[in-house]
Structures are given as C-alpha cells and as structure tokens.
Coordinates of C-alpha atoms in Angstrom, one line a residue:
M254 CA 9.7 -28.0 25.1
G255 CA 8.7 -30.2 22.2
V256 CA 5.4 -30.0 20.3
S257 CA 3.2 -32.9 19.5
F258 CA 0.4 -33.0 16.9
S259 CA -2.8 -34.8 17.5
P260 CA -4.6 -34.3 14.1
A261 CA -4.3 -37.1 11.6
F262 CA -2.1 -36.3 8.6
D263 CA -2.2 -37.1 4.9
S264 CA 1.4 -38.1 4.9
F265 CA 3.6 -38.7 1.9
T266 CA 7.0 -37.9 0.5
L267 CA 6.9 -35.8 -2.7
T268 CA 10.5 -36.7 -3.8
D269 CA 13.3 -38.8 -2.4
D270 CA 15.9 -36.3 -1.3
P271 CA 19.3 -38.0 -2.0
A272 CA 21.0 -36.1 0.8
L273 CA 18.4 -35.6 3.6
N274 CA 15.4 -37.4 4.9
I275 CA 12.5 -34.9 4.4
T276 CA 8.9 -35.7 4.8
F277 CA 5.9 -33.5 3.9
D278 CA 2.7 -34.1 5.9
K279 CA -0.5 -32.4 4.9
N280 CA -3.0 -31.5 7.6
D281 CA -6.7 -32.6 7.3
D282 CA -7.6 -29.1 6.0
Q283 CA -5.3 -29.6 3.0
L284 CA -4.3 -25.9 3.5
S285 CA -1.4 -26.4 5.9
A286 CA 1.3 -29.0 6.3
I287 CA 4.3 -30.0 8.5
L288 CA 7.6 -30.4 6.8
T289 CA 10.0 -32.5 8.8
V290 CA 13.8 -32.6 8.2
H291 CA 15.5 -35.6 9.9
L292 CA 19.2 -35.1 10.3
T293 CA 21.7 -37.8 11.1
E294 CA 25.3 -37.3 12.1
A295 CA 26.4 -38.1 8.6
D296 CA 24.4 -35.1 7.3
Y297 CA 26.2 -32.5 9.3
S298 CA 29.4 -34.0 10.6
P299 CA 31.6 -33.4 7.5
A300 CA 30.8 -29.7 7.5
V301 CA 31.3 -29.4 11.2
D302 CA 34.6 -31.2 11.1
E303 CA 35.8 -28.9 8.3
K304 CA 34.8 -25.8 10.2
L305 CA 36.6 -27.1 13.3
K306 CA 39.8 -27.5 11.3
E307 CA 39.5 -24.0 10.0
Y308 CA 39.0 -22.7 13.6
S309 CA 42.0 -24.6 14.8
K310 CA 44.2 -22.9 12.2
K311 CA 43.0 -19.4 13.1
A312 CA 42.4 -19.7 16.8
Q313 CA 44.7 -17.9 19.2
I314 CA 44.8 -19.8 22.5
K315 CA 47.4 -19.2 25.2
G316 CA 49.9 -22.0 25.3
F317 CA 49.6 -23.0 21.7
R318 CA 51.3 -21.6 18.6
P319 CA 49.1 -20.1 15.9
G320 CA 47.8 -22.9 13.7
K321 CA 48.7 -25.6 16.1
V322 CA 45.6 -25.6 18.4
P323 CA 44.3 -29.2 18.7
V324 CA 41.0 -29.8 16.9
G325 CA 39.8 -31.6 20.0
L326 CA 40.3 -28.5 22.2
V327 CA 38.5 -26.3 19.6
R328 CA 35.7 -28.8 19.5
K329 CA 35.4 -28.6 23.3
M330 CA 35.4 -24.8 23.3
Y331 CA 33.4 -24.0 20.1
G332 CA 31.8 -27.3 19.0
K333 CA 28.2 -26.5 20.1
G334 CA 28.2 -23.1 18.5
I335 CA 29.7 -24.4 15.2
L336 CA 27.2 -27.3 15.2
G337 CA 24.3 -25.0 15.7
E338 CA 25.4 -22.7 12.9
E339 CA 25.9 -25.6 10.5
I340 CA 22.6 -27.2 11.3
N341 CA 20.8 -23.8 10.8
G342 CA 22.4 -23.3 7.4
L343 CA 21.7 -26.9 6.4
L344 CA 18.1 -26.6 7.4
G345 CA 17.6 -23.3 5.5
K346 CA 19.0 -24.8 2.3
A347 CA 17.1 -28.0 2.7
V348 CA 13.7 -26.5 3.4
D349 CA 14.0 -23.9 0.6
G350 CA 15.4 -26.4 -1.9
Y351 CA 12.6 -28.9 -1.1
I352 CA 9.9 -26.4 -1.6
K353 CA 11.3 -25.2 -4.9
E354 CA 12.1 -28.6 -6.3
N355 CA 8.6 -29.8 -5.6
N356 CA 6.9 -26.6 -6.6
I357 CA 5.0 -26.2 -3.4
K358 CA 3.2 -22.9 -3.4
I359 CA 3.3 -21.5 0.1
L360 CA 2.1 -18.5 2.0
G361 CA 4.8 -16.3 3.5
E362 CA 7.6 -18.4 4.9
P363 CA 7.8 -21.7 6.8
L364 CA 7.3 -21.3 10.5
P365 CA 9.8 -23.3 12.6
L366 CA 8.1 -25.3 15.4
P367 CA 9.6 -25.5 18.8
S368 CA 11.6 -28.7 19.5
E369 CA 13.8 -30.2 22.2
V370 CA 17.4 -30.4 21.1
N371 CA 20.3 -31.6 23.2
F372 CA 23.6 -31.3 21.4
D373 CA 25.5 -33.1 24.2
T374 CA 23.5 -36.4 23.9
Q375 CA 21.8 -36.4 20.5
K376 CA 23.3 -37.4 17.2
E377 CA 20.1 -37.3 15.2
F378 CA 17.5 -34.5 15.1
D379 CA 14.0 -33.9 13.8
F380 CA 13.2 -30.3 12.9
K381 CA 9.6 -29.4 12.0
F382 CA 8.3 -26.5 10.0
E383 CA 4.7 -25.4 9.5
L384 CA 3.7 -24.4 6.0
G385 CA 0.6 -22.5 4.8
L386 CA -0.4 -23.9 1.4
L387 CA -1.8 -21.8 -1.4
P388 CA -4.2 -23.8 -3.5
D389 CA -4.9 -23.5 -7.2
F390 CA -7.9 -21.4 -8.1
E391 CA -9.7 -20.1 -11.2
L392 CA -10.3 -16.5 -12.1
P393 CA -13.9 -15.5 -13.0
A394 CA -14.8 -16.3 -16.6
D395 CA -14.2 -13.4 -19.1
Q396 CA -17.0 -10.9 -19.4
T397 CA -18.9 -12.1 -16.3
I398 CA -18.0 -9.1 -14.2
S399 CA -19.7 -5.8 -15.0
I400 CA -18.4 -2.4 -13.8
D401 CA -19.6 1.2 -14.3
R402 CA -17.1 3.7 -15.6
H403 CA -18.1 7.2 -14.7
Q404 CA -18.0 9.8 -17.4
V405 CA -17.9 13.0 -15.5
A406 CA -19.5 16.1 -17.1
V407 CA -18.0 19.4 -15.8
D408 CA -20.8 21.8 -15.4
D409 CA -20.9 25.6 -14.7
S410 CA -21.3 25.1 -11.0
T411 CA -18.1 23.0 -10.9
L412 CA -16.2 25.6 -12.9
E413 CA -17.5 28.4 -10.6
E414 CA -16.1 26.5 -7.6
T415 CA -12.8 26.2 -9.5
Y416 CA -12.6 29.9 -10.1
D417 CA -13.4 30.5 -6.5
Q418 CA -10.5 28.3 -5.5
I419 CA -8.2 30.2 -7.9
G420 CA -9.4 33.5 -6.5
R421 CA -8.7 32.3 -2.9
Q422 CA -5.3 31.1 -3.9
F423 CA -4.1 34.0 -5.9
G424 CA -6.3 36.9 -4.7
E425 CA -5.4 39.4 -2.0
S426 CA -6.5 38.2 1.5
T427 CA -7.7 40.4 4.3
N428 CA -9.3 39.9 7.8
P429 CA -12.2 42.3 8.1
D430 CA -14.1 43.1 11.3
V431 CA -17.5 42.1 10.1
S432 CA -18.4 39.1 7.8
E433 CA -20.2 39.2 4.5
A434 CA -21.9 36.5 2.5
T435 CA -18.8 35.5 0.5
D436 CA -16.4 35.3 3.5
Y437 CA -14.9 32.4 5.4
L438 CA -15.2 32.1 9.2
Y439 CA -12.3 30.6 11.0
G440 CA -12.9 29.3 14.5
K441 CA -13.7 26.4 16.9
L442 CA -16.7 24.2 16.4
K443 CA -18.2 22.0 19.1
K444 CA -21.4 20.1 19.7
G445 CA -23.5 21.9 22.4
D446 CA -21.3 22.4 25.5
D447 CA -19.2 19.3 25.0
A448 CA -15.6 20.6 24.9
T449 CA -14.3 17.1 23.9
T450 CA -15.9 17.5 20.4
E451 CA -14.1 20.8 19.7
R452 CA -12.2 21.1 16.5
T453 CA -10.8 24.0 14.3
V454 CA -12.8 24.7 11.2
L455 CA -13.1 27.0 8.2
L456 CA -16.7 27.8 7.2
P457 CA -17.4 29.0 3.7
I458 CA -20.6 31.1 4.3
N459 CA -21.7 30.7 0.6
K460 CA -21.8 26.9 1.1
V461 CA -24.5 27.1 3.8
K462 CA -27.8 26.0 2.3
N463 CA -30.1 26.9 5.2
G464 CA -29.7 29.8 7.6
A465 CA -26.7 31.5 6.0
E466 CA -27.9 34.8 7.3
K467 CA -26.8 33.7 10.8
F468 CA -23.2 33.9 9.7
V469 CA -23.4 37.3 8.0
G470 CA -22.6 40.4 10.1
V471 CA -20.7 38.5 12.8
K472 CA -17.4 39.6 14.3
P473 CA -14.4 37.9 15.8
G474 CA -15.3 36.7 19.3
D475 CA -19.0 36.0 18.4
A476 CA -20.5 32.6 18.8
V477 CA -23.1 31.2 16.4
T478 CA -25.3 28.3 17.3
F479 CA -26.9 26.3 14.5
D480 CA -28.2 22.9 13.4
L481 CA -25.1 21.5 11.5
A482 CA -27.0 18.9 9.4
D483 CA -29.7 21.4 8.4
A484 CA -27.2 24.1 7.5
F485 CA -25.8 21.9 4.8
A486 CA -29.2 20.3 3.9
G487 CA -28.0 16.9 5.1
N488 CA -25.2 16.7 2.5
A489 CA -22.7 14.3 4.1
S490 CA -19.9 15.4 1.8
D491 CA -20.3 19.1 2.6
I492 CA -20.6 18.4 6.3
A493 CA -17.5 16.2 6.2
N494 CA -15.5 18.8 4.3
F495 CA -16.5 21.5 6.8
S496 CA -16.4 19.6 10.1
G497 CA -13.5 17.2 9.5
H498 CA -15.6 14.2 10.2
S499 CA -15.6 11.2 8.0
K500 CA -18.5 10.9 5.5
E501 CA -19.9 8.0 7.6
E502 CA -19.9 10.2 10.7
A503 CA -21.2 13.2 8.9
A504 CA -24.2 11.2 7.7
T505 CA -25.3 10.6 11.3
I506 CA -24.7 14.1 12.7
S507 CA -27.6 15.7 14.4
G508 CA -28.3 18.5 16.9
E509 CA -27.0 22.0 17.5
Y510 CA -23.4 23.0 17.2
T511 CA -21.7 26.2 18.2
L512 CA -19.1 28.0 16.1
S513 CA -16.8 30.4 18.1
V514 CA -15.5 32.8 15.5
E515 CA -11.9 33.8 15.8
K516 CA -11.1 35.4 12.5
I517 CA -12.9 36.4 9.3
N518 CA -11.1 35.6 6.0
R519 CA -11.9 37.6 2.9
T520 CA -10.1 37.3 -0.5
A521 CA -10.5 39.9 -3.2
K522 CA -10.9 38.2 -6.6
P523 CA -7.9 38.8 -8.8
E524 CA -8.1 40.3 -12.2
H525 CA -8.2 37.9 -15.1
D526 CA -5.1 39.3 -16.7
Q527 CA -1.7 38.0 -18.0
E528 CA -0.3 38.1 -14.4
L529 CA -2.9 35.7 -13.2
F530 CA -2.7 33.4 -16.3
D531 CA 1.1 33.1 -15.7
K532 CA 0.7 32.4 -12.0
V533 CA -1.9 29.6 -12.6
F534 CA -0.4 27.9 -15.7
G535 CA 3.1 29.2 -16.2
K536 CA 4.5 32.0 -18.2
D537 CA 2.8 32.6 -21.6
I538 CA 1.1 29.1 -21.6
V539 CA -2.2 31.0 -22.1
T540 CA -2.4 34.6 -23.3
S541 CA -6.1 35.5 -23.3
K542 CA -9.3 35.1 -21.2
E543 CA -10.7 32.7 -23.8
E544 CA -7.6 30.5 -23.6
F545 CA -7.6 30.7 -19.8
D546 CA -11.2 29.6 -19.6
E547 CA -10.6 26.7 -22.0
K548 CA -7.5 25.6 -20.1
V549 CA -9.3 25.7 -16.8
R550 CA -12.1 23.6 -18.1
A551 CA -9.7 21.1 -19.7
T552 CA -7.6 20.8 -16.5
V553 CA -10.7 20.2 -14.4
Q554 CA -11.9 17.6 -16.9
E555 CA -8.6 15.9 -16.8
N556 CA -8.6 15.7 -13.0
Y557 CA -12.1 14.2 -12.9
D558 CA -11.2 11.7 -15.7
R559 CA -8.1 10.6 -13.7
E560 CA -10.2 10.2 -10.6
A561 CA -12.8 8.2 -12.5
E562 CA -10.1 6.0 -13.9
N563 CA -8.7 5.4 -10.4
L564 CA -12.1 4.6 -9.2
L565 CA -12.6 2.1 -12.0
N566 CA -9.3 0.4 -11.1
R567 CA -10.4 0.1 -7.5
Q568 CA -13.7 -1.4 -8.6
I569 CA -11.9 -3.9 -10.8
I570 CA -9.8 -5.0 -7.8
D571 CA -12.8 -5.2 -5.5
K572 CA -15.0 -7.1 -7.9
M573 CA -12.3 -9.5 -8.9
V574 CA -11.6 -10.3 -5.2
D575 CA -15.3 -10.7 -4.5
A576 CA -15.9 -13.0 -7.5
T577 CA -12.8 -15.2 -7.0
T578 CA -13.1 -18.2 -4.7
V579 CA -9.8 -18.9 -2.9
Q580 CA -9.3 -21.1 0.1
I581 CA -6.9 -19.4 2.5
P582 CA -5.0 -21.2 5.3
T583 CA -6.6 -18.9 7.8
E584 CA -5.0 -20.0 11.1
F585 CA -1.6 -20.2 9.5
F586 CA -2.0 -16.8 7.9
K587 CA -2.9 -15.2 11.3
K588 CA 0.2 -16.8 12.9
W589 CA 2.4 -15.7 10.1
L590 CA 1.2 -12.1 10.2
V591 CA 2.1 -11.9 13.9
R592 CA 5.5 -13.5 13.3
A593 CA 6.4 -11.5 10.2
N594 CA 5.4 -8.3 11.9
A595 CA 6.9 -8.9 15.3
G596 CA 6.5 -5.9 17.6
K597 CA 4.2 -4.2 15.1
L598 CA 1.1 -6.4 15.1
T599 CA -0.4 -8.3 17.9
A600 CA -2.7 -11.4 17.6
E601 CA -5.6 -9.2 18.7
Q602 CA -4.9 -6.6 16.0
V603 CA -4.6 -9.3 13.4
E604 CA -8.0 -10.7 14.5
E605 CA -9.6 -7.3 14.4
H606 CA -8.5 -6.4 10.9
Y607 CA -8.2 -10.0 9.5
A608 CA -10.8 -9.4 6.7
D609 CA -8.7 -6.6 5.3
Y610 CA -5.5 -8.7 5.4
E611 CA -7.3 -11.6 3.7
R612 CA -8.6 -9.4 0.9
E613 CA -5.1 -8.0 0.3
L614 CA -3.7 -11.6 0.2
K615 CA -6.4 -12.7 -2.3
W616 CA -5.7 -9.7 -4.6
S617 CA -2.0 -10.5 -4.4
M618 CA -2.7 -14.1 -5.5
I619 CA -5.0 -12.9 -8.3
R620 CA -2.4 -10.4 -9.5
N621 CA 0.4 -13.1 -9.5
K622 CA -1.8 -15.5 -11.4
V623 CA -2.5 -12.9 -14.1
V624 CA 1.2 -12.1 -14.4
E625 CA 2.0 -15.8 -14.7
E626 CA -0.7 -16.8 -17.1
Q627 CA -0.3 -13.7 -19.3
G628 CA 3.4 -13.6 -19.2
L629 CA 3.5 -10.0 -18.1
K630 CA 6.9 -8.4 -17.8
V631 CA 8.5 -5.1 -17.0
E632 CA 11.6 -4.1 -18.9
N633 CA 14.4 -1.9 -17.5
D634 CA 13.8 0.8 -20.1
E635 CA 10.2 1.1 -19.0
I636 CA 11.3 1.7 -15.4
V637 CA 13.9 4.3 -16.4
D638 CA 11.5 6.1 -18.9
R639 CA 8.8 6.3 -16.2
T640 CA 11.2 7.8 -13.7
M641 CA 12.4 10.3 -16.2
Q642 CA 8.8 11.4 -17.0
K643 CA 8.2 11.9 -13.3
I644 CA 11.4 14.1 -13.0
M645 CA 10.4 16.1 -16.0
G646 CA 6.9 16.6 -14.6
Q647 CA 8.3 17.9 -11.3
F648 CA 10.3 20.5 -13.1
N649 CA 7.5 21.2 -15.6
L650 CA 9.7 20.2 -18.6
P651 CA 7.3 18.9 -21.4
E652 CA 10.1 18.9 -24.0
I653 CA 13.9 18.9 -23.4
S654 CA 17.1 18.8 -25.5
E655 CA 19.1 15.6 -26.0
E656 CA 21.8 17.1 -23.7
L657 CA 19.4 17.8 -20.9
Q658 CA 17.7 14.4 -21.5
E659 CA 21.0 12.7 -20.7
S660 CA 21.2 14.7 -17.4
V661 CA 17.6 13.7 -16.5
R662 CA 18.5 10.1 -17.3
G663 CA 21.4 10.4 -14.9
F664 CA 19.1 11.7 -12.2
A665 CA 16.7 8.8 -12.8
D666 CA 19.5 6.2 -12.6
N667 CA 20.7 7.7 -9.4
Y668 CA 17.2 7.8 -7.9
L669 CA 16.6 4.2 -8.8
R670 CA 19.8 3.0 -7.2
Q671 CA 19.0 4.8 -3.9
E672 CA 17.9 2.9 -0.8
N673 CA 19.6 -0.3 -2.0
G674 CA 17.4 -0.5 -5.0
K675 CA 14.1 0.0 -3.2
N676 CA 13.0 2.8 -5.5
Y677 CA 13.7 0.5 -8.5
V678 CA 11.5 -2.2 -7.0
N679 CA 8.7 0.2 -6.2
E680 CA 8.7 1.5 -9.8
Y681 CA 8.8 -2.1 -11.1
E682 CA 5.8 -3.0 -8.9
A683 CA 3.8 0.1 -9.9
I684 CA 4.3 -0.6 -13.6
L685 CA 3.4 -4.3 -13.2
A686 CA 0.3 -3.4 -11.2
E687 CA -0.8 -1.1 -14.1
K688 CA -0.3 -3.9 -16.6
V689 CA -2.3 -6.3 -14.5
I690 CA -5.2 -3.9 -14.3
E691 CA -5.0 -3.1 -18.0
N692 CA -5.2 -6.9 -18.7
L693 CA -8.1 -7.4 -16.4
R694 CA -10.0 -4.5 -18.1
G695 CA -10.2 -6.7 -21.2
K696 CA -11.8 -9.4 -19.2
V697 CA -14.7 -7.4 -17.6
V698 CA -17.6 -5.6 -19.1
V699 CA -17.2 -1.8 -18.7
N700 CA -20.4 0.3 -18.9
D701 CA -20.1 4.0 -19.5
N702 CA -22.1 5.9 -16.9
P703 CA -22.6 9.7 -17.5
I704 CA -22.6 11.5 -14.2
S705 CA -22.4 15.1 -13.0
A706 CA -19.3 16.3 -11.2
E707 CA -21.3 17.0 -8.0
D708 CA -22.8 13.5 -8.1
F709 CA -19.4 12.0 -8.7
R710 CA -18.0 13.8 -5.7
T711 CA -20.8 12.7 -3.4
Q712 CA -21.3 9.2 -4.8
G713 CA -18.8 8.0 -7.3
A714 CA -15.7 9.0 -5.4
S715 CA -16.9 7.9 -2.0

C-alpha cells in the first residue's frame, strides 16, 4: 500500500543529477525531509539487459545447450528478480551519492517509505525515503561553563579502611561460633516478615553507628531485628553498600529489618612483614614498613585522583550537553531507533528512555563537531602504543627489553586485528574521545575543590 503525505513541503532540488531525477523536499519542521528518486526505464534497462545476457550465458535449462538459452526465456523466468536487484542497487547508490554530493547532514540512515510497485505493468517508479536532518549548532562560548574538580585528601580514616581491606584479603580467615565487634555477619536480610525483600548480605559490625552491641555475641542461626536506617545513622552510601539497594532507594529506607545470621566471618590481621609486602605489591617492590605505608597512601591517592578525573570528564559531558542548544528531529529519531534496533527495542521502550537516547545523540554531535573544528586525529602508532601499554600493565611489566617489546607489539597487532578489526575501532574511538575531552577542558573553567575522601565517596562520586 502506498503512502501519501498531507503536510506542505518546502520543495526544491539541491542539484541537477545528470543521471537520475531526484528531489529533496523539506518538511515544515525543517528537521526531516522526503527524498524521492524517480526512475524511468532508461535508468535501469541497460543494466537489466546486461545482467540478462550474463544469465543466458550461464543458465542451464533443459533443452538448451549451455550459453544458448534465449534472452527472452531468461527474462521470463528471472526478469522480475533481476529487475528488483538492479533497482535496489541503483537506489542505494543514488541516495547515498546525492546525500554526499550535497553535504546533507542526516541522522542515522534514510528510512524507505512503503510504495506500490508493479513490475508487470509499470515502467517508471517513484521511491521515497524519509531523512532526519541534523541542523548546524554552536558550542557554548569558551569559559562560560564552570566545573568543580575534586581534590581528594586521603585521611587517616580512609587509610585505616584500606588496611582493613588488606587484612581481610591477605589475613587468615575463620568462622567462629560467637561474634565479636570486628567480625562480619553473613546471612539473609529482609524487611519485617516480607520474604519478597530477602537478600544475602555481609554486615561489618564495626561499620554500625548505632546499636552495634546487638550484633556482638550472636551465633549462627540467631536473628537480629534492628532499624536499618538508624543503624547506619541515615548514611545512604553505607546502607547501600550493606543492603545492595541503590543510593536512591537507601535514602528512603525506614522501619525494622531482620538479619538471619548464617555464618560469622573473622580475619586475623596479617603481620606487616616482607611476605605481606610482596603479596600486595609484588616481590621486593617495597622492603620496609615505612615504604609499605608510603606505597599504600600513594596508591590510594592515585585511585581517588583517577576517580576524580573520571567524574570531571562526566561533568564536562553533562554540562556541555545541557548548555548546547540542538534541534533534534524527534519523531524521525524515534522511528529510526526502532528500525535500527529491530527486535531489541520497541516503540514503547524508546518512548520510555527517549531522554537518555537524545542526550547520547547530542553528545555524539558535540563530539563530532569538536573533532571536525579542531582537526583531531588518531594515528596508528597511538593505537598500537596504547594497546601495548595495556598488555604490559596486565603482565605487570613496567620496563621490557627491545626483544620482548617486539613480542608485545606482535600481541598488540594480533589483538587489534581480531573480530574483523572491531578492537582496533574501539581503541581508536577511546583515544579520540579522550582527545575531545582534553580539548573541551581548555574551553571550560575548572575550579579546584578540596574534599575529604569520605565526602567524595558519599557526594562527589555519586
């Protein structure tokens, strides 16, 4: 069944195609358009005739010698199929070529519109394609966006938590019969008597702010009822870490919960000796308690600095998207998302999450504009070097000989060729994204904001 269009069009032809009659009709919204390809018999007939001749030479039909099958018989048997193939190929080249020649910036791909075609009676055809148009836009003026960069201070409390983690990971573990204040309680947590809320948890008793004595002296099989929010003094991060709820859910938790204890976990703190130093950092990387403490602090600081940088990058993206005005062909975008993700996304799902899809699209457009305007490029050597660094990091190889370096380069080249070059493309995109962010950093105001590690965990990294 054919499709008719009632809206008025801003109709014009951008260029005169010497071979095909193509028209480009903008819709009233100026954000979508209909591209029509009008085909006459003269457009497709030569190619179809040539293909029929090739078929007649190769066809094996009973009663005819090879290469002697009449073209008329081949046309009767295969004509419609050949005609369809040639027209599809002709349309693909025509539409793609027209868009490129006229520098039309489109969203996704053209969507073919249904049309009535009768190859038996028609000699001329009109094929219509809907296009989503991406308009020009301006990036926010330099230095008009302000962003806080967190400078995380690692305090004694954070270091103590780190040493606790090291102790749990490398210390000797036991399962005593009665709990003490530094133990962990493993079991099932549920709200009241509601079995549907039950989940497996691990409770660090020393993290309980109020009522910790309830959890001391308990045995496997005991059940402890307590106010979950009060136990952690309303700290959503601590509640979320313990209960498995999201921070948003943890912030609204109220009422009594019951912990059914199944097991008590206790870990004896390991001695701070060379054996522990080697387990944590590798053999002979540090050789004294002073070096160990310094290395622990530096490692924790590096981790927080990296998280703070990642947060800054996300803030740059979010603020650039919020501050950039871009008109999106909304209805076309929704249709294209469903078509491009056939079987994976429904129209209802697209509608539900449309705001997220639009933000992703806007960021993609901003990123592409920065790449184009700043002439950002990624060289092959950058991709190979980055991949080599990843491989060396996995094997903990800070420095290697020239001979081993060639082997690592071989591993890198092999990895980048895998999956039909998908790994190469992923590395290319990752490096390009970093260059875009680095470029945008020079266009925004970055304010250093001192913050404690605890505040960063509960606020800055949320």
